[in-house]
XYZ file of C-alpha atoms in Angstrom:
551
model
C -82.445 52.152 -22.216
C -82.936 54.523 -24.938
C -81.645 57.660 -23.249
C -79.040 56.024 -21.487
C -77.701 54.591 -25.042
C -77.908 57.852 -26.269
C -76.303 59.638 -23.139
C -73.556 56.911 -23.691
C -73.381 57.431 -27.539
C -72.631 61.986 -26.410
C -69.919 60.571 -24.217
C -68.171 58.732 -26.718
C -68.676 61.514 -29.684
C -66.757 63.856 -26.693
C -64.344 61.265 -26.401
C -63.335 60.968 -30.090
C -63.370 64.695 -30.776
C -60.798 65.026 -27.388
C -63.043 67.078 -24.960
C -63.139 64.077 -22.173
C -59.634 64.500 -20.580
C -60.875 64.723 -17.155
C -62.540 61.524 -17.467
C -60.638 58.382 -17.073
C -59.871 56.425 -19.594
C -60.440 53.435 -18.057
C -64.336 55.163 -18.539
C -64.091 56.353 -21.843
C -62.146 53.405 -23.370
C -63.945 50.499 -21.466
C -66.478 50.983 -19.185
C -68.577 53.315 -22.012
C -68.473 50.742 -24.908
C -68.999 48.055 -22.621
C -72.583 49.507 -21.528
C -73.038 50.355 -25.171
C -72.920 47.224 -26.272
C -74.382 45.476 -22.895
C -77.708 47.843 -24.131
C -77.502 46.585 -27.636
C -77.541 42.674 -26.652
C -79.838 43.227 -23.633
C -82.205 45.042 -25.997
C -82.249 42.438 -28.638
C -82.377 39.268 -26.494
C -85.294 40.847 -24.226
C -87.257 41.473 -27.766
C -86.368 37.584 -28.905
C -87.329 36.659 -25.682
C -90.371 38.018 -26.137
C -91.157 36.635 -29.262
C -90.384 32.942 -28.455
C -92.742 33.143 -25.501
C -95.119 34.874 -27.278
C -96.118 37.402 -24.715
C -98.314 40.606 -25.928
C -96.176 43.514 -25.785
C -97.258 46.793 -26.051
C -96.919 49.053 -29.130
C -94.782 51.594 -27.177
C -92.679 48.731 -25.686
C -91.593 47.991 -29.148
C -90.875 50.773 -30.695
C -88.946 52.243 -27.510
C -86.914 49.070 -28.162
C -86.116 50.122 -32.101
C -85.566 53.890 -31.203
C -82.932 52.482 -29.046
C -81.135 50.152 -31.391
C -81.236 52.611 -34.414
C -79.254 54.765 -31.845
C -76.789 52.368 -31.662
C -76.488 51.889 -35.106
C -74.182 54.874 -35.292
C -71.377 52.917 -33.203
C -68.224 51.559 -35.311
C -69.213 48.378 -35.141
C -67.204 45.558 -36.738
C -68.643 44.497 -40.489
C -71.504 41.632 -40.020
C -71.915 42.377 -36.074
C -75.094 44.639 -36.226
C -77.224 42.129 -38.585
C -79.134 40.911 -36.762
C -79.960 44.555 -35.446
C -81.431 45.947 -38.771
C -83.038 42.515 -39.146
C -85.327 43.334 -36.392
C -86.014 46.688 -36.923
C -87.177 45.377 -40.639
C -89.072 42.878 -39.131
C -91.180 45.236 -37.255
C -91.746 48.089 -39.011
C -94.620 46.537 -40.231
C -96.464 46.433 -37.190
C -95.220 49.944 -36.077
C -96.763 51.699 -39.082
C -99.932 49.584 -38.376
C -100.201 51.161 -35.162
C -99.954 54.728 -36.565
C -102.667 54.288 -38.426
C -104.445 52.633 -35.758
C -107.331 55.647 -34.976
C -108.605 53.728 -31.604
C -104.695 53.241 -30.567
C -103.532 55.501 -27.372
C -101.761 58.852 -28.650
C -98.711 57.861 -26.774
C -98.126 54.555 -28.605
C -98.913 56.137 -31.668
C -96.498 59.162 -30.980
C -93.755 56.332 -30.071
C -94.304 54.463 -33.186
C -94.276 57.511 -35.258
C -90.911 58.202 -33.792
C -89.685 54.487 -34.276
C -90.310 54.823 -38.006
C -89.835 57.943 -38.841
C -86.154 58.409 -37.235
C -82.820 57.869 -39.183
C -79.720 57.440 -37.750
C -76.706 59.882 -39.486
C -73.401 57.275 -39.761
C -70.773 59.120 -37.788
C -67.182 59.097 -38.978
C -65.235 57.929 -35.914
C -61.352 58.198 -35.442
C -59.351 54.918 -35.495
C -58.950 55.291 -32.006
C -62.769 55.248 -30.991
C -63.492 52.282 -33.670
C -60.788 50.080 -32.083
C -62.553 50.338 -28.597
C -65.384 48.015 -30.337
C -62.501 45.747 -32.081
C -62.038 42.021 -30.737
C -59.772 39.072 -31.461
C -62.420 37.759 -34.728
C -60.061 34.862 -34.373
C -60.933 34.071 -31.082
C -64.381 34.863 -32.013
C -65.146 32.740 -34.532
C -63.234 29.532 -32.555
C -64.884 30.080 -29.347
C -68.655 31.082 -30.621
C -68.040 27.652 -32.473
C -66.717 25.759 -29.481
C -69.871 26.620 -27.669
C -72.474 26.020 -30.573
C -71.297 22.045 -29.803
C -72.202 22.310 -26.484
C -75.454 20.255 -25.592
C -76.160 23.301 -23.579
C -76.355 25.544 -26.501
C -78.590 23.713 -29.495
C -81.108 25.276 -30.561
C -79.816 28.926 -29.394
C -79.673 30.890 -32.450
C -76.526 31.424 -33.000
C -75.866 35.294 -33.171
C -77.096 35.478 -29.730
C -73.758 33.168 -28.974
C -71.602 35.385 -31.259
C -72.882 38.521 -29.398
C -72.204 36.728 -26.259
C -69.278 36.371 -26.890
C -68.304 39.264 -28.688
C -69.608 41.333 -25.463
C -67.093 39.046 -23.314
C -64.193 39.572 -25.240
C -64.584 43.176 -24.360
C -63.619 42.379 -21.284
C -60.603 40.479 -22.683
C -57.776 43.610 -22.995
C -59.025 44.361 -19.026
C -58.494 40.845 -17.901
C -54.846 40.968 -19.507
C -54.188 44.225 -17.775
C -55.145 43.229 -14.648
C -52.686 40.215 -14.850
C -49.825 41.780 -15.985
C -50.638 44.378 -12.870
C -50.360 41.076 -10.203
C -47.725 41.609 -8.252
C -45.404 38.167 -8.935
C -46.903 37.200 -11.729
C -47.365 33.455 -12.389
C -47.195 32.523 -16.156
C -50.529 30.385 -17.013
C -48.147 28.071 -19.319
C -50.218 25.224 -21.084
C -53.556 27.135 -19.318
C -52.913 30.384 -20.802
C -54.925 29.495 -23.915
C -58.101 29.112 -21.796
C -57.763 33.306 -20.826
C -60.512 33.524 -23.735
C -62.882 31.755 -22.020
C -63.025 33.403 -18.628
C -65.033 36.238 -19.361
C -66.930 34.832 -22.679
C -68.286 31.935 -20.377
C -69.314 34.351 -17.684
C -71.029 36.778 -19.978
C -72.308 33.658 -22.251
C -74.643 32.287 -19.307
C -75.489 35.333 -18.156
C -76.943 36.609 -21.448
C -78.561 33.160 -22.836
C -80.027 32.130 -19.308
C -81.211 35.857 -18.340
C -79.431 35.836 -15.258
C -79.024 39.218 -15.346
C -75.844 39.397 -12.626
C -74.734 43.103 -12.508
C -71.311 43.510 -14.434
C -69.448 44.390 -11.004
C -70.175 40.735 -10.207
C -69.341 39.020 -13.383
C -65.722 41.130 -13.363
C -65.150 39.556 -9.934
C -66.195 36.098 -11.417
C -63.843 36.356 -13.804
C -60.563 38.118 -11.534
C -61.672 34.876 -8.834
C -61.374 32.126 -12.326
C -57.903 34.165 -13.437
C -56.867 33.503 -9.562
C -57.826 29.884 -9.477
C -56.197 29.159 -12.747
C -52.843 31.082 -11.553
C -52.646 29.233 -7.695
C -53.772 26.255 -9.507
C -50.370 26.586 -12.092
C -48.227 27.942 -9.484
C -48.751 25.110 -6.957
C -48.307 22.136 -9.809
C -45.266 23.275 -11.254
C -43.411 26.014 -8.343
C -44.038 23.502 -5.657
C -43.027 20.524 -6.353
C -40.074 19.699 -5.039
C -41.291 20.619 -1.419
C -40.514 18.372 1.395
C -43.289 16.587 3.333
C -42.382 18.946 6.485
C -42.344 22.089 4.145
C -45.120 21.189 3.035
C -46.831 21.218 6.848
C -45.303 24.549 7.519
C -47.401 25.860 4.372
C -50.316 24.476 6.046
C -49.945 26.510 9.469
C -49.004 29.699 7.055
C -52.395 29.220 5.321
C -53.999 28.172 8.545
C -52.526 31.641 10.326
C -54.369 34.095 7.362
C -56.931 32.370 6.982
C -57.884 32.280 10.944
C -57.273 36.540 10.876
C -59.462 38.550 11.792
C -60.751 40.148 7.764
C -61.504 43.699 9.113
C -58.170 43.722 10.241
C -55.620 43.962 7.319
C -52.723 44.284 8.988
C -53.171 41.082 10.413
C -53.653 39.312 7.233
C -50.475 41.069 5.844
C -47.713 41.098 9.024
C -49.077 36.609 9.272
C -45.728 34.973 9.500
C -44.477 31.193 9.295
C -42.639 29.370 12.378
C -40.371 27.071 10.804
C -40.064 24.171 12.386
C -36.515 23.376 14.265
C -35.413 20.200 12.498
C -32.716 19.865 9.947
C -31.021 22.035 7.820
C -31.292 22.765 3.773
C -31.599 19.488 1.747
C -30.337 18.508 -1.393
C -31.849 15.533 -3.698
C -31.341 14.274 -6.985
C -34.419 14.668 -9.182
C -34.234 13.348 -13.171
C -30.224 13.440 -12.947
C -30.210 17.057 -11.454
C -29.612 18.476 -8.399
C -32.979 20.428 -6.865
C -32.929 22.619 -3.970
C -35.458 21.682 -1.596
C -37.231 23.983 0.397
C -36.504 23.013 3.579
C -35.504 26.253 6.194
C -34.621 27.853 2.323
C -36.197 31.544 4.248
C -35.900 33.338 0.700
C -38.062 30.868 -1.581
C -40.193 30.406 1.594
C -40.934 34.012 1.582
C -41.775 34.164 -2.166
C -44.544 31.145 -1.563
C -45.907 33.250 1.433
C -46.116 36.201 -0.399
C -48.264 34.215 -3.743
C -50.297 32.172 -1.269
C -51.133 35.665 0.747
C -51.861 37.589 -2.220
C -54.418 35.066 -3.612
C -56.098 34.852 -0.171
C -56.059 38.800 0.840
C -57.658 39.003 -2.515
C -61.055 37.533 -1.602
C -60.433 37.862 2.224
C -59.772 41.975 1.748
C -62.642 42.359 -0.410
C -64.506 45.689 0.518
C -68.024 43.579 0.218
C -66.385 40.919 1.790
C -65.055 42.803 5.249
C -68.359 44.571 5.125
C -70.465 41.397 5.107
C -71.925 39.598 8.137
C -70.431 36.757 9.941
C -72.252 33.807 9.114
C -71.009 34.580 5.616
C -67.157 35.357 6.310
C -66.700 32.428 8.173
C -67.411 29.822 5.668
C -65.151 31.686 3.549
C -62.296 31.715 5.327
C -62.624 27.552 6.304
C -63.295 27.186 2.692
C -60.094 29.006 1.698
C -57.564 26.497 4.030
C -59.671 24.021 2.645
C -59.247 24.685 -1.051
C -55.053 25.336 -0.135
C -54.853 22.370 2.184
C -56.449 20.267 -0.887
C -53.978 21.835 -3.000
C -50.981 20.911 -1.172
C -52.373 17.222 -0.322
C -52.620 16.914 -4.586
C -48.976 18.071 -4.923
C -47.794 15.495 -2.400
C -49.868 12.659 -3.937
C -48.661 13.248 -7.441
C -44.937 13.370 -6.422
C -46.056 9.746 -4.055
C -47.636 8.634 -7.541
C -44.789 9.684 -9.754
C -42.108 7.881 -7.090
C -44.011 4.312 -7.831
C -42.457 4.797 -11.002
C -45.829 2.948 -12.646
C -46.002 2.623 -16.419
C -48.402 4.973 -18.500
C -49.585 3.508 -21.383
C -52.118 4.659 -23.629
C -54.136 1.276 -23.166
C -53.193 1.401 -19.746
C -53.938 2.945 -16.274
C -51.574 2.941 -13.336
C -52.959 1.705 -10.136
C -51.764 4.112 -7.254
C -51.035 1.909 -3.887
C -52.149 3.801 -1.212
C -54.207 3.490 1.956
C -56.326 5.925 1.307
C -59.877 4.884 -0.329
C -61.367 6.855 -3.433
C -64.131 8.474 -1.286
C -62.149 9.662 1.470
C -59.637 11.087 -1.187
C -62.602 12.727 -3.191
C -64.373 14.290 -0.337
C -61.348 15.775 1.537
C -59.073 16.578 -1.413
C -60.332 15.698 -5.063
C -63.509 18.258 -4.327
C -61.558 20.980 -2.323
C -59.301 21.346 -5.340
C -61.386 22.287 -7.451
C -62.417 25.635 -5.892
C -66.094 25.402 -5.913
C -66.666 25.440 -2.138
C -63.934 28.784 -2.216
C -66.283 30.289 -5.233
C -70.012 29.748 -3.144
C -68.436 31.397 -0.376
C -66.965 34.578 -1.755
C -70.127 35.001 -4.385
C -72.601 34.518 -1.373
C -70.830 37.137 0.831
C -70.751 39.461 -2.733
C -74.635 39.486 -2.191
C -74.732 39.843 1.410
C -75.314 36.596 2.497
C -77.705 33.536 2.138
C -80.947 34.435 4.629
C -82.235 31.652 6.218
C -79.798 28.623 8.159
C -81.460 26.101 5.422
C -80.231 28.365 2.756
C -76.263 28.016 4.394
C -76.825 24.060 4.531
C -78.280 23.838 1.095
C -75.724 26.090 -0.214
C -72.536 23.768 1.803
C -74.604 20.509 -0.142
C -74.616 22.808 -3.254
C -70.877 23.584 -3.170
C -69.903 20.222 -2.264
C -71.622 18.549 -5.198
C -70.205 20.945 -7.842
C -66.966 20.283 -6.419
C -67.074 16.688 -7.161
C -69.157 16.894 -10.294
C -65.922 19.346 -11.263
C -63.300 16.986 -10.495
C -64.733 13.846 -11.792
C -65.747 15.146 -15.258
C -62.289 16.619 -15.306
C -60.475 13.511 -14.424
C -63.031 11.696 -17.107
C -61.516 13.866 -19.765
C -58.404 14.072 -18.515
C -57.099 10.450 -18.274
C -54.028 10.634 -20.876
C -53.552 14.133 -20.045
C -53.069 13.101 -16.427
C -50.945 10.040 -17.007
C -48.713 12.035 -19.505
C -47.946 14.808 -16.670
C -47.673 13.011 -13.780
C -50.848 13.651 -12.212
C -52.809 11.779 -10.008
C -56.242 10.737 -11.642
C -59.518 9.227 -9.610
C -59.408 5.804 -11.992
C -55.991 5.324 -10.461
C -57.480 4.462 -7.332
C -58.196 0.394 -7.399
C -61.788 0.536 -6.875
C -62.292 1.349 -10.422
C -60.947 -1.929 -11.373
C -62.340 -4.264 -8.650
C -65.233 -6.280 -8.612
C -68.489 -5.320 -7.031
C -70.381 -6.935 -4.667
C -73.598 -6.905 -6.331
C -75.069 -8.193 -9.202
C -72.966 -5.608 -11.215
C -70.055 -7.581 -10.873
C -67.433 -5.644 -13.119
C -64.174 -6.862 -13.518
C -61.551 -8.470 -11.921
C -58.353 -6.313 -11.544
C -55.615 -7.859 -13.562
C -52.266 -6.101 -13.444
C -48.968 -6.143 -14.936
C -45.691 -6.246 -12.484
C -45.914 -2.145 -13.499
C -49.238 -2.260 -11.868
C -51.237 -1.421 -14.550
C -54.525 -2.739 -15.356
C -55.610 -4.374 -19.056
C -57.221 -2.501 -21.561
C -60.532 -3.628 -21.119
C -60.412 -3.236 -17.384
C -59.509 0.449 -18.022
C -62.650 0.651 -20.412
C -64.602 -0.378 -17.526
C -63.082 2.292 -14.942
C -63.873 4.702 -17.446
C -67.653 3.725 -17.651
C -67.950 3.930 -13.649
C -66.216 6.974 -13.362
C -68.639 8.455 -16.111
C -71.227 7.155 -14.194
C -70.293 8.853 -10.661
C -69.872 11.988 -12.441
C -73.353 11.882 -14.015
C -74.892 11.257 -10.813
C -73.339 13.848 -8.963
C -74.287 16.188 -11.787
C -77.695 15.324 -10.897
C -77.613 15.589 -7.213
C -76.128 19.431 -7.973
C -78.743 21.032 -10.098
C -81.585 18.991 -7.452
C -79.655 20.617 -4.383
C -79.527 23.652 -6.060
C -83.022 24.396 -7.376
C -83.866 23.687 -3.795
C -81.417 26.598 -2.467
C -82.798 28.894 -5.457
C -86.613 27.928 -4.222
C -85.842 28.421 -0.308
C -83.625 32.129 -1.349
C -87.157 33.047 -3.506
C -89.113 31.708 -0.768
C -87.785 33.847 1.907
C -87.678 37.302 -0.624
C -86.552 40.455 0.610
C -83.918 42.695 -1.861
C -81.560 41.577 -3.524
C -83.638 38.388 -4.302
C -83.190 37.546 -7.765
C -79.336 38.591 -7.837
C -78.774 36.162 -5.295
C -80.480 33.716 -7.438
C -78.632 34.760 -10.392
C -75.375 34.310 -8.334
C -76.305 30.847 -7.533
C -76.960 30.045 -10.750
C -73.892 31.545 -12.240
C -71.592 29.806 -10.196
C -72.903 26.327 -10.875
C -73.319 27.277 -14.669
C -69.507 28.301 -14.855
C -68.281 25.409 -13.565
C -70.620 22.519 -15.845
C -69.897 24.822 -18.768
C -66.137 24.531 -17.954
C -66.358 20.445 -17.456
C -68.098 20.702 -20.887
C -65.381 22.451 -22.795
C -62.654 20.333 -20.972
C -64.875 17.729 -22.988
C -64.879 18.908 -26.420
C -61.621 20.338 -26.257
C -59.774 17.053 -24.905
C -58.577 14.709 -27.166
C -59.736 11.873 -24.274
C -63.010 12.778 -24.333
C -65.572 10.029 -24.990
C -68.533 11.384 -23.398
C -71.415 11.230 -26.053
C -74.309 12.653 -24.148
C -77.625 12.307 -25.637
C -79.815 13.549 -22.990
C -78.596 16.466 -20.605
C -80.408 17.884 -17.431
C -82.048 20.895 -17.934
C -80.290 24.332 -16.422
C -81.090 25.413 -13.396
């Protein structure tokens, strides 16, 4: 690490004198103060590490680590974000000037320590340019290392090794913003566009504090595949709306037609067209006292929903790992793709059914949807689907080549399936007003949650207004078992998936432990975002005393 920091440090002294114009900038002004300060936490958390387990290390070990953080001292760092960098290096000198004088200790750890103690790093003066590349928002700093320090997750992590987390993933931040001003018809995140901090500090955050140690290639395509979700996600709840039931079926054999393509083939993907179906002509409806277009045979709007829906699918579909990966990985991709849209569309439809019963939303209150359908059927073929999680084990596992084994693929369909629902149930637990307020269909509207059981739990009785909305207490109650479900199937997703990460390690072979650490990543992301849906909401009333370990 230490000649690669200090390789990296000559690259950047180029760089601010002007001699690197036929590098990239994209090099120079990201991807080289990235790695510098990827060495700088890596270095520091592998020596804390260390410590808390107590493991020997030797001499040379520890004062290779030193020579390379008094390298990096040099860097314009931001004032305060290097402490706990010369508090090590105090720490230890100590013992490395023990070891000098140690006459029975090898020459090579002594010539090592000698170095570590002896050295002293110049201060460069750097240009304004080259000390804004290690600038971030300390705004969104400060609120987001805070928001996770109140995460169960995170007591008892010291808490610079959040802050230089998340400093580290805020690097990422001015890239992430680029990239999604570069989409081609750009979907505005609205009310989500305050959670663009959190993509890449949450993906960095677990990989740092739970030593994944996911290559950075990986975690960027973690982060473009959240930015996606949260942009189809927006675009479907608020563009699609007003969509007829039959436009709405037309979508479906779109989604069906790319998704079925053959991946190697792009031009496939790309030339997929719709058949619209033969049957009336456009159709006009009054919607809140104005007039609204509907979609129906409307070729032009049609075309600009084929050409969002195919971008967000060519994305993962045309990946260059993903068209070079084997079979048994692409096709669970591609089902899980017209899965997650199909779900999509089936939400849209039921919150316009749910908005048309015209049920009263009050904050003591919860509507009761009438429907056919039962909670389970709706939670296993749509509620789950939504959420992504079956679309994210898919294109992560065909990242990494593949799972090995046939018991790996089931355990990682069980995995998926489970995070999906642990996903939408904690988000509908925190989510209650925020669902009723917008419109939005919510799993304690189903009228399960507020009917009796048959057992000795016998819960209560579902009284209702001539709104159809339940009491107060009966909502209380709804609350509780919903709470419940999403506990349990919390549970059944880290036991499902320590089994997947024991059957991957059992099996071996390369690429091993990134396929673990993608495992673990994914499944991490998504209970991390449940948990900040929970501390951030003002309906949240989880009050968790005793979590499940990570996997």
């Amino acid at each position: 690490m230490m000649l690669l920091a200090k390789a990296f440090v000559r690259v950047l002294e180029m760089c601010d004198q002007g001699r690197t114009d036929h590098l990239s900038k994209k090099l120079t002004q990201f991807k080289v103060p990235l790695a510098l300060v990827q060495i700088h936490n890596r270095t520091l958390m592998a020596q804390a590490l260390a410590a808390v387990r107590g493991s020997e290390q030797l001499p040379e070990t520890l004062a290779y680590a030193i020579l390379t953080l008094k390298e990096l001292q040099c860097l314009p760092w931001p004032d305060g974000s290097i402490k706990e960098n010369r508090r090590f290096i105090e720490a230890n000198q100590y013992t490395l000037e023990l070891c000098r004088e140690d006459w029975m200790a090898r020459s090579s750890a002594k010539a090592y320590c000698m170095a570590a103690t002896m050295v002293y790093t110049q201060p460069r003066p750097w240009t304004e340019m080259t000390a804004s590349l290690f600038q971030v928002p300390q705004r969104a700093l400060q609120d987001v290392t805070r928001q996770f320090s109140r995460l169960p997750d995170f007591q008892g992590i010291p808490f610079w090794k959040i802050e230089a987390s998340v400093n580290e993933g805020l690097m990422f931040l001015p890239e992430l913003r680029a990239h999604r001003k570069g989409l081609p018809n750009d979907i505005p995140l609205t009310r989500k566009d305050e959670f663009l901090v959190f993509i890449p500090t949450t993906c960095v955050v677990l990989n740092n504090l739970s030593y994944l140690k996911v290559p950075s290639g990986i975690l960027w395509d973690t982060m473009i595949w959240i930015l996606g979700l949260y942009r189809i996600d927006e675009y479907i709840e608020t563009e699609l709306k007003a969509m007829q039931a039959d436009d709405i079926e037309d979508l479906r054999r779109f989604i069906t037609t790319i998704c079925e393509a053959r991946s190697e083939d792009p031009d496939s993907l790309n030339k997929a067209e719709l058949h619209f179906s033969s049957s009336s002509a456009n159709v006009y409806t009054k919607s809140e006292g104005a007039t609204a277009l509907l979609y129906r045979h409307n070729s032009e709007k049609m075309e600009a929903v084929h050409v969002v829906l195919r971008s967000y699918i060519n994305s993962m579909l045309l990946h260059p790992a993903v068209t070079a990966g084997p079979a048994s990985a692409i096709k669970p991709l591609r089902l899980a793709i017209a899965e997650f849209m199909n779900g999509q569309l089936s939400q849209s439809l039921l919150n316009s059914d749910l908005a048309s019963q015209r049920l009263a939303c009050y904050s003591s209150t919860i509507p009761v949807y009438r429907t056919p359908q039962c909670f389970t059927s709706y939670l296993r073929d749509i509620g789950s689907p939504t959420f992504g999680a079956n679309v994210a084990f898919a294109f992560f596992i065909c990242l990494v080549g593949g799972l090995p084994t046939l018991k790996a693929r089931y355990l990682g369909d069980q995995y998926a399936e489970r995070m999906g629902r642990m996903s939408r149930l904690f988000n509908d637990l925190t989510g209650i007003e925020r669902d009723q307020d917008e419109g939005n269909l919510n799993c304690v509207n189903f009228a399960e949650f507020h009917e009796a059981d048959n057992g000795m739990d016998e819960g209560p009785v579902r009284t209702e207004d001539d709104m159809g909305a339940v009491s107060g207490r009966t909502s209380e109650m709804a609350k509780q078992r919903l709470e419940n479900l999403a506990i349990y199937e919390r549970e059944q997703m880290y036991t499902v998936g320590q089994q997947l990460v024991e059957e991957i390690r059992r099996v071996g072979g390369e690429g091993t432990e990134k396929k673990v650490g993608v495992v673990k990543l994914i499944g991490q992301v998504l209970k991390l975002y449940t948990d900040l849906y929970g501390v951030r909401d003002l309906s949240n009333r989880i009050e968790r005393t005793e979590w499940l370990p990570r996997l």
